[in-house]
C-alpha positions as CSV (number, residue, x, y, z in Angstrom):
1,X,120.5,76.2,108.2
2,X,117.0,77.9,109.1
3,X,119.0,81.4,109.5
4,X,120.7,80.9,106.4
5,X,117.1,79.5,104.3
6,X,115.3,82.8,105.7
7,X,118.0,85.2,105.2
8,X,118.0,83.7,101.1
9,X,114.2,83.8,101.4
10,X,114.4,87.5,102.7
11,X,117.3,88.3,99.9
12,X,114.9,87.1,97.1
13,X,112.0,88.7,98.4
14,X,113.9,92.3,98.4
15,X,114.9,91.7,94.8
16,X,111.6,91.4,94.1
17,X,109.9,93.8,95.3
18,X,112.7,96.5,94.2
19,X,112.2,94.9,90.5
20,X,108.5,94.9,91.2
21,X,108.9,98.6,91.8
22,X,110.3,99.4,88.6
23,X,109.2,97.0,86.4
24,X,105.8,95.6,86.6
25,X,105.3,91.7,87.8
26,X,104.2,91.1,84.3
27,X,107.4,92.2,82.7
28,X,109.9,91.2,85.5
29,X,111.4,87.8,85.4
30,X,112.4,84.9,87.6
31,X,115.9,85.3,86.2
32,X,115.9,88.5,86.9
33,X,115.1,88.6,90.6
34,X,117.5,85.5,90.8
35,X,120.6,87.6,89.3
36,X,119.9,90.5,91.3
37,X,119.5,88.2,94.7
38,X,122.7,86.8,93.8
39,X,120.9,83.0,93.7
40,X,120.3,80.2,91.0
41,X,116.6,80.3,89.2
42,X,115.9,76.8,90.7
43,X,116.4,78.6,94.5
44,X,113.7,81.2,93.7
45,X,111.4,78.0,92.3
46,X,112.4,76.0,95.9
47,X,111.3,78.4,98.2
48,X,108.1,80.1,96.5
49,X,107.1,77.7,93.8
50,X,107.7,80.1,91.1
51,X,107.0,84.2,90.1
52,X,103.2,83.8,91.3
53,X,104.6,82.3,94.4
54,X,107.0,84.9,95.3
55,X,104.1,87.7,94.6
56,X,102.0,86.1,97.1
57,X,104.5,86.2,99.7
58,X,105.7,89.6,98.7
59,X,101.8,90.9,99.3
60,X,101.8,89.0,102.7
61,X,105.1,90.3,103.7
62,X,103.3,93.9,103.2
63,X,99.8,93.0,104.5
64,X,100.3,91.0,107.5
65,X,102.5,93.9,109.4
66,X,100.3,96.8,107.7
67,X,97.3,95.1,109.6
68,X,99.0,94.7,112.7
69,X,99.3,98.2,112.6
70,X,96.2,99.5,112.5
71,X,95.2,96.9,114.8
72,X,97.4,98.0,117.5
73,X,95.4,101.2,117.2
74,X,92.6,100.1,118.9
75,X,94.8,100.0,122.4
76,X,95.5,103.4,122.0
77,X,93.8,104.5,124.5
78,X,95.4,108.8,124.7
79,X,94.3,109.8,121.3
80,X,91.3,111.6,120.6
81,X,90.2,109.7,117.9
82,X,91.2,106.3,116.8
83,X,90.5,106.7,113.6
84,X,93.1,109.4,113.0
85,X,95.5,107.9,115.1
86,X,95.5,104.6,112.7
87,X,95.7,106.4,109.6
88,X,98.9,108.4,110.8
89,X,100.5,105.1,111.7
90,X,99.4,103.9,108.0
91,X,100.7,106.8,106.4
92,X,104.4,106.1,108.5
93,X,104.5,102.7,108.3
94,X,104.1,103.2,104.4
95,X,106.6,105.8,104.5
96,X,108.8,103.5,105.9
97,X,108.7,100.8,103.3
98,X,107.4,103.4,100.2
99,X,109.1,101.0,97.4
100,X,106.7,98.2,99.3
101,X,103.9,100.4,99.5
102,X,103.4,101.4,96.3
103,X,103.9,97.8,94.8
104,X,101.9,96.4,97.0
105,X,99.1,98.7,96.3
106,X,99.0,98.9,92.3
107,X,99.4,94.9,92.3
108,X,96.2,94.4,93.9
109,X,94.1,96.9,91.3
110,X,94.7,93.7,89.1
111,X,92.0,91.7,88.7
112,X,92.9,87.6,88.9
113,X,92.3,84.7,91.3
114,X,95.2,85.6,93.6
115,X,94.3,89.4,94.3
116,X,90.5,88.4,94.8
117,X,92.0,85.9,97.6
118,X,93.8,88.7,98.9
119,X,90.9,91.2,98.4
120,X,88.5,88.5,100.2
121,X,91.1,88.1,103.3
122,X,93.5,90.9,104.0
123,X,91.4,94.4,102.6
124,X,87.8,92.6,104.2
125,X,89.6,92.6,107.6
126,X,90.9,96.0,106.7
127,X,87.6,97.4,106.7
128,X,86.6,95.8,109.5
129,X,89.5,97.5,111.4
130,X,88.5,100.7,110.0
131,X,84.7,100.0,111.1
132,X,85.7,99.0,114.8
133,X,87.3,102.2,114.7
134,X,84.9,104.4,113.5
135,X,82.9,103.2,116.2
136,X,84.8,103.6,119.2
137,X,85.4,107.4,117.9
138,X,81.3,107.5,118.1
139,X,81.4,106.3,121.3
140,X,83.5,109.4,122.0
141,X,81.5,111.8,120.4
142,X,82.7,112.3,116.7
143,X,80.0,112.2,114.4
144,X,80.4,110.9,110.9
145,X,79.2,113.5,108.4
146,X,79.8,111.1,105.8
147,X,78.2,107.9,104.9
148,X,80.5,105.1,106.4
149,X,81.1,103.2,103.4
150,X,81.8,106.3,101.5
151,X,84.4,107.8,104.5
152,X,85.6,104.5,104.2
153,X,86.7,105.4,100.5
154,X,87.6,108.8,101.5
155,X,89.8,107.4,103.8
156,X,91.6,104.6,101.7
157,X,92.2,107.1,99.1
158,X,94.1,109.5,101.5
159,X,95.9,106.3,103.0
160,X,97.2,105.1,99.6
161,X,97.5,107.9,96.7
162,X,100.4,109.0,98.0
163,X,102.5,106.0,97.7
164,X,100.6,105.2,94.6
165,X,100.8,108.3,92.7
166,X,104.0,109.1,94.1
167,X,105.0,111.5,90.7
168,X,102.0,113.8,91.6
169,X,103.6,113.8,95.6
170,X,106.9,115.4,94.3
171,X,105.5,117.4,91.4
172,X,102.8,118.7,93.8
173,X,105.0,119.6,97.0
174,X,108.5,118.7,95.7
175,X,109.0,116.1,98.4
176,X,109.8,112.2,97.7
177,X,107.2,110.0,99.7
178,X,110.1,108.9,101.9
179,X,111.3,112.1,103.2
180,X,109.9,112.8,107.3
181,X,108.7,116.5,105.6
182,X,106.3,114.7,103.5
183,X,104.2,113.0,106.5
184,X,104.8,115.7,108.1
185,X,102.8,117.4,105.8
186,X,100.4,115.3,104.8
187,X,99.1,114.2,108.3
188,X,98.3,118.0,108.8
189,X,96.3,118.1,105.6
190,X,94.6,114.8,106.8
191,X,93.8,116.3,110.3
192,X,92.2,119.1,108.3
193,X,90.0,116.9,106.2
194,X,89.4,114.8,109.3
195,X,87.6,117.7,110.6
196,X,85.9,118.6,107.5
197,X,84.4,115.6,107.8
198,X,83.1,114.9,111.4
199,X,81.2,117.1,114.3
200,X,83.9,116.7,116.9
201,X,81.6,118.2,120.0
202,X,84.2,120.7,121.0
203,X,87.3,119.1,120.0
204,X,89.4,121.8,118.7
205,X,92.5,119.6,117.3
206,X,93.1,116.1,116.6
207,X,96.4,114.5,118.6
Protein backbone atom coordinates (compact mmCIF):
# COMPACT_ATOMS: atom_id res chain seq x y z
CA UNK A 1 0.00 0.00 0.00
CA UNK A 2 2.95 2.57 0.78
CA UNK A 3 4.54 1.56 -2.82
CA UNK A 4 1.36 2.05 -4.43
CA UNK A 5 0.45 5.67 -2.25
CA UNK A 6 4.04 6.99 -3.37
CA UNK A 7 4.05 5.79 -6.79
CA UNK A 8 0.27 7.95 -7.16
CA UNK A 9 2.00 10.64 -5.17
CA UNK A 10 5.00 10.60 -7.72
CA UNK A 11 2.36 10.16 -10.82
CA UNK A 12 0.57 13.42 -9.67
CA UNK A 13 3.50 15.25 -8.96
CA UNK A 14 4.95 14.59 -12.74
CA UNK A 15 1.64 15.82 -14.10
CA UNK A 16 2.22 18.71 -12.41
CA UNK A 17 5.15 19.85 -13.04
CA UNK A 18 4.89 19.02 -16.94
CA UNK A 19 1.47 21.23 -16.70
CA UNK A 20 3.39 23.67 -14.61
CA UNK A 21 5.87 23.82 -17.48
CA UNK A 22 3.52 24.86 -20.00
CA UNK A 23 0.89 26.46 -18.34
CA UNK A 24 1.58 28.66 -15.47
CA UNK A 25 0.34 27.42 -11.71
CA UNK A 26 -2.18 30.23 -11.96
CA UNK A 27 -3.84 28.96 -15.10
CA UNK A 28 -3.39 25.11 -14.53
CA UNK A 29 -6.07 23.25 -12.69
CA UNK A 30 -6.57 20.54 -10.15
CA UNK A 31 -8.64 18.82 -12.73
CA UNK A 32 -6.21 19.07 -15.00
CA UNK A 33 -3.30 17.55 -13.28
CA UNK A 34 -5.84 14.83 -11.99
CA UNK A 35 -6.87 13.79 -15.78
CA UNK A 36 -3.48 13.85 -17.02
CA UNK A 37 -2.27 11.55 -13.79
CA UNK A 38 -4.90 9.37 -14.59
CA UNK A 39 -6.52 9.87 -10.77
CA UNK A 40 -9.88 11.35 -9.33
CA UNK A 41 -9.71 15.31 -8.16
CA UNK A 42 -10.37 14.16 -4.52
CA UNK A 43 -6.79 11.91 -4.78
CA UNK A 44 -4.84 15.13 -5.71
CA UNK A 45 -6.86 16.92 -2.55
CA UNK A 46 -5.79 13.57 -0.23
CA UNK A 47 -2.32 13.63 -0.63
CA UNK A 48 -1.34 17.42 -0.93
CA UNK A 49 -4.31 19.25 0.46
CA UNK A 50 -5.04 21.00 -2.76
CA UNK A 51 -3.09 23.06 -5.97
CA UNK A 52 -0.98 25.14 -3.28
CA UNK A 53 -0.25 21.89 -1.63
CA UNK A 54 1.03 20.13 -4.56
CA UNK A 55 3.31 23.32 -5.54
CA UNK A 56 4.95 23.18 -2.33
CA UNK A 57 5.92 19.69 -2.66
CA UNK A 58 6.74 20.11 -6.29
CA UNK A 59 9.38 23.08 -5.11
CA UNK A 60 10.73 20.63 -2.37
CA UNK A 61 10.96 17.79 -4.75
CA UNK A 62 13.37 20.21 -6.84
CA UNK A 63 15.10 21.95 -3.83
CA UNK A 64 15.91 19.34 -1.43
CA UNK A 65 18.10 17.21 -4.17
CA UNK A 66 19.39 20.53 -5.95
CA UNK A 67 20.91 21.31 -2.36
CA UNK A 68 22.25 18.05 -1.79
CA UNK A 69 24.13 18.71 -4.71
CA UNK A 70 26.01 21.40 -4.14
CA UNK A 71 26.51 20.25 -0.79
CA UNK A 72 28.26 17.18 -1.75
CA UNK A 73 30.65 19.62 -3.44
CA UNK A 74 32.33 20.49 -0.46
CA UNK A 75 33.89 16.72 -0.27
CA UNK A 76 35.36 17.15 -3.44
CA UNK A 77 38.41 17.27 -2.42
CA UNK A 78 40.49 16.85 -6.50
CA UNK A 79 39.01 19.93 -8.00
CA UNK A 80 40.79 23.10 -8.16
CA UNK A 81 38.11 25.12 -7.07
CA UNK A 82 35.01 24.28 -5.36
CA UNK A 83 33.21 26.84 -6.49
CA UNK A 84 33.41 25.74 -10.12
CA UNK A 85 33.07 22.29 -9.34
CA UNK A 86 29.40 23.00 -7.68
CA UNK A 87 28.14 25.10 -10.35
CA UNK A 88 29.01 22.37 -13.09
CA UNK A 89 27.11 19.82 -11.03
CA UNK A 90 24.14 22.61 -10.88
CA UNK A 91 24.18 23.23 -14.42
CA UNK A 92 23.91 18.94 -14.98
CA UNK A 93 21.71 18.30 -12.42
CA UNK A 94 19.38 21.03 -14.05
CA UNK A 95 20.00 19.56 -17.26
CA UNK A 96 18.83 16.60 -16.14
CA UNK A 97 15.39 17.66 -14.90
CA UNK A 98 15.26 21.06 -17.41
CA UNK A 99 11.16 20.86 -17.47
CA UNK A 100 11.81 20.89 -13.32
CA UNK A 101 14.32 23.47 -13.50
CA UNK A 102 12.78 26.00 -15.24
CA UNK A 103 9.41 25.71 -13.24
CA UNK A 104 10.92 25.65 -10.28
CA UNK A 105 12.90 28.69 -10.89
CA UNK A 106 10.18 31.19 -12.43
CA UNK A 107 7.65 29.96 -9.58
CA UNK A 108 9.78 31.40 -6.93
CA UNK A 109 10.13 35.07 -8.78
CA UNK A 110 6.45 35.26 -7.40
CA UNK A 111 6.05 37.10 -4.57
CA UNK A 112 3.44 35.41 -1.84
CA UNK A 113 3.67 33.77 1.62
CA UNK A 114 4.77 30.36 0.34
CA UNK A 115 7.83 31.50 -1.91
CA UNK A 116 9.02 33.89 0.88
CA UNK A 117 9.08 30.51 3.15
CA UNK A 118 10.91 28.93 0.50
CA UNK A 119 13.13 32.01 -0.11
CA UNK A 120 13.75 32.24 3.88
CA UNK A 121 14.73 28.29 4.04
CA UNK A 122 15.92 26.69 0.82
CA UNK A 123 17.79 29.84 -1.31
CA UNK A 124 19.30 31.29 2.52
CA UNK A 125 20.96 27.86 2.76
CA UNK A 126 21.87 28.17 -0.86
CA UNK A 127 23.96 30.99 -0.30
CA UNK A 128 25.40 29.79 2.52
CA UNK A 129 26.59 26.79 0.42
CA UNK A 130 27.86 29.14 -2.08
CA UNK A 131 29.69 31.24 0.82
CA UNK A 132 31.41 28.04 2.40
CA UNK A 133 32.59 27.50 -0.94
CA UNK A 134 33.95 30.66 -1.86
CA UNK A 135 35.92 30.28 1.06
CA UNK A 136 37.58 27.14 0.90
CA UNK A 137 38.66 28.30 -2.78
CA UNK A 138 40.44 31.34 -0.69
CA UNK A 139 41.88 29.08 1.30
CA UNK A 140 43.48 27.81 -1.95
CA UNK A 141 44.53 30.82 -3.36
CA UNK A 142 41.66 32.15 -5.71
CA UNK A 143 41.00 35.60 -5.12
CA UNK A 144 37.60 37.09 -5.63
CA UNK A 145 37.77 40.12 -7.91
CA UNK A 146 34.31 40.68 -7.27
CA UNK A 147 32.38 41.73 -4.23
CA UNK A 148 30.92 38.37 -2.72
CA UNK A 149 27.48 39.29 -2.67
CA UNK A 150 27.65 40.62 -6.12
CA UNK A 151 29.69 37.22 -7.55
CA UNK A 152 27.07 35.67 -5.73
CA UNK A 153 24.49 37.27 -8.24
CA UNK A 154 26.90 36.71 -11.07
CA UNK A 155 26.85 33.32 -10.26
CA UNK A 156 23.05 32.56 -9.71
CA UNK A 157 22.44 34.22 -12.96
CA UNK A 158 24.81 31.88 -14.91
CA UNK A 159 23.36 28.87 -12.73
CA UNK A 160 19.67 29.58 -13.72
CA UNK A 161 19.13 31.75 -17.10
CA UNK A 162 19.62 29.02 -19.01
CA UNK A 163 16.83 26.84 -17.83
CA UNK A 164 14.82 30.03 -17.36
CA UNK A 165 15.29 31.70 -20.56
CA UNK A 166 15.52 28.54 -22.38
CA UNK A 167 14.11 30.34 -25.97
CA UNK A 168 17.19 32.62 -25.86
CA UNK A 169 19.45 29.09 -25.26
CA UNK A 170 18.21 27.64 -28.66
CA UNK A 171 17.84 30.89 -30.51
CA UNK A 172 21.37 31.90 -29.31
CA UNK A 173 23.33 28.37 -29.97
CA UNK A 174 20.58 26.31 -31.53
CA UNK A 175 20.80 23.76 -28.76
CA UNK A 176 17.70 22.63 -26.39
CA UNK A 177 18.78 22.97 -22.59
CA UNK A 178 18.61 19.13 -22.42
CA UNK A 179 20.98 18.22 -25.09
CA UNK A 180 24.77 16.96 -23.41
CA UNK A 181 26.26 19.74 -26.31
CA UNK A 182 24.62 22.39 -24.44
CA UNK A 183 26.52 21.87 -20.98
CA UNK A 184 29.02 21.07 -22.75
CA UNK A 185 29.13 24.41 -23.93
CA UNK A 186 28.18 26.34 -21.44
CA UNK A 187 30.51 25.03 -18.68
CA UNK A 188 33.40 26.15 -20.98
CA UNK A 189 31.90 29.65 -21.27
CA UNK A 190 31.45 29.50 -17.36
CA UNK A 191 35.22 28.42 -16.85
CA UNK A 192 36.05 31.42 -18.88
CA UNK A 193 34.08 33.86 -16.89
CA UNK A 194 35.28 31.96 -13.74
CA UNK A 195 38.59 33.25 -14.66
CA UNK A 196 37.55 36.61 -15.59
CA UNK A 197 36.57 36.92 -12.37
CA UNK A 198 39.24 35.60 -9.87
CA UNK A 199 43.31 35.87 -9.56
CA UNK A 200 43.93 32.17 -9.72
CA UNK A 201 47.87 32.39 -8.59
CA UNK A 202 49.08 30.35 -11.50
CA UNK A 203 46.27 28.22 -12.14
CA UNK A 204 46.11 27.95 -15.79
CA UNK A 205 42.62 25.87 -16.17
CA UNK A 206 39.86 25.13 -14.04
CA UNK A 207 39.11 20.98 -13.77
Amino acid sequence: MAVLQRETKSEVMTAAVDLFYTKGFHATSVREISAAAGVNVATVSYYFSGKKGLLEECLIAFFEPYLAVLEGSLELRGEKSFVMAAARRAVLFQQQHHRFARFAWREITMDNQLIREMTASYLRKEQYLWKMMMAEDIERGISFKLPPSFFLIQLSSMITAPFLQGQSVRELWNVHTSETYFSERYMDAMDKWFMSVTSCYGLSAIS
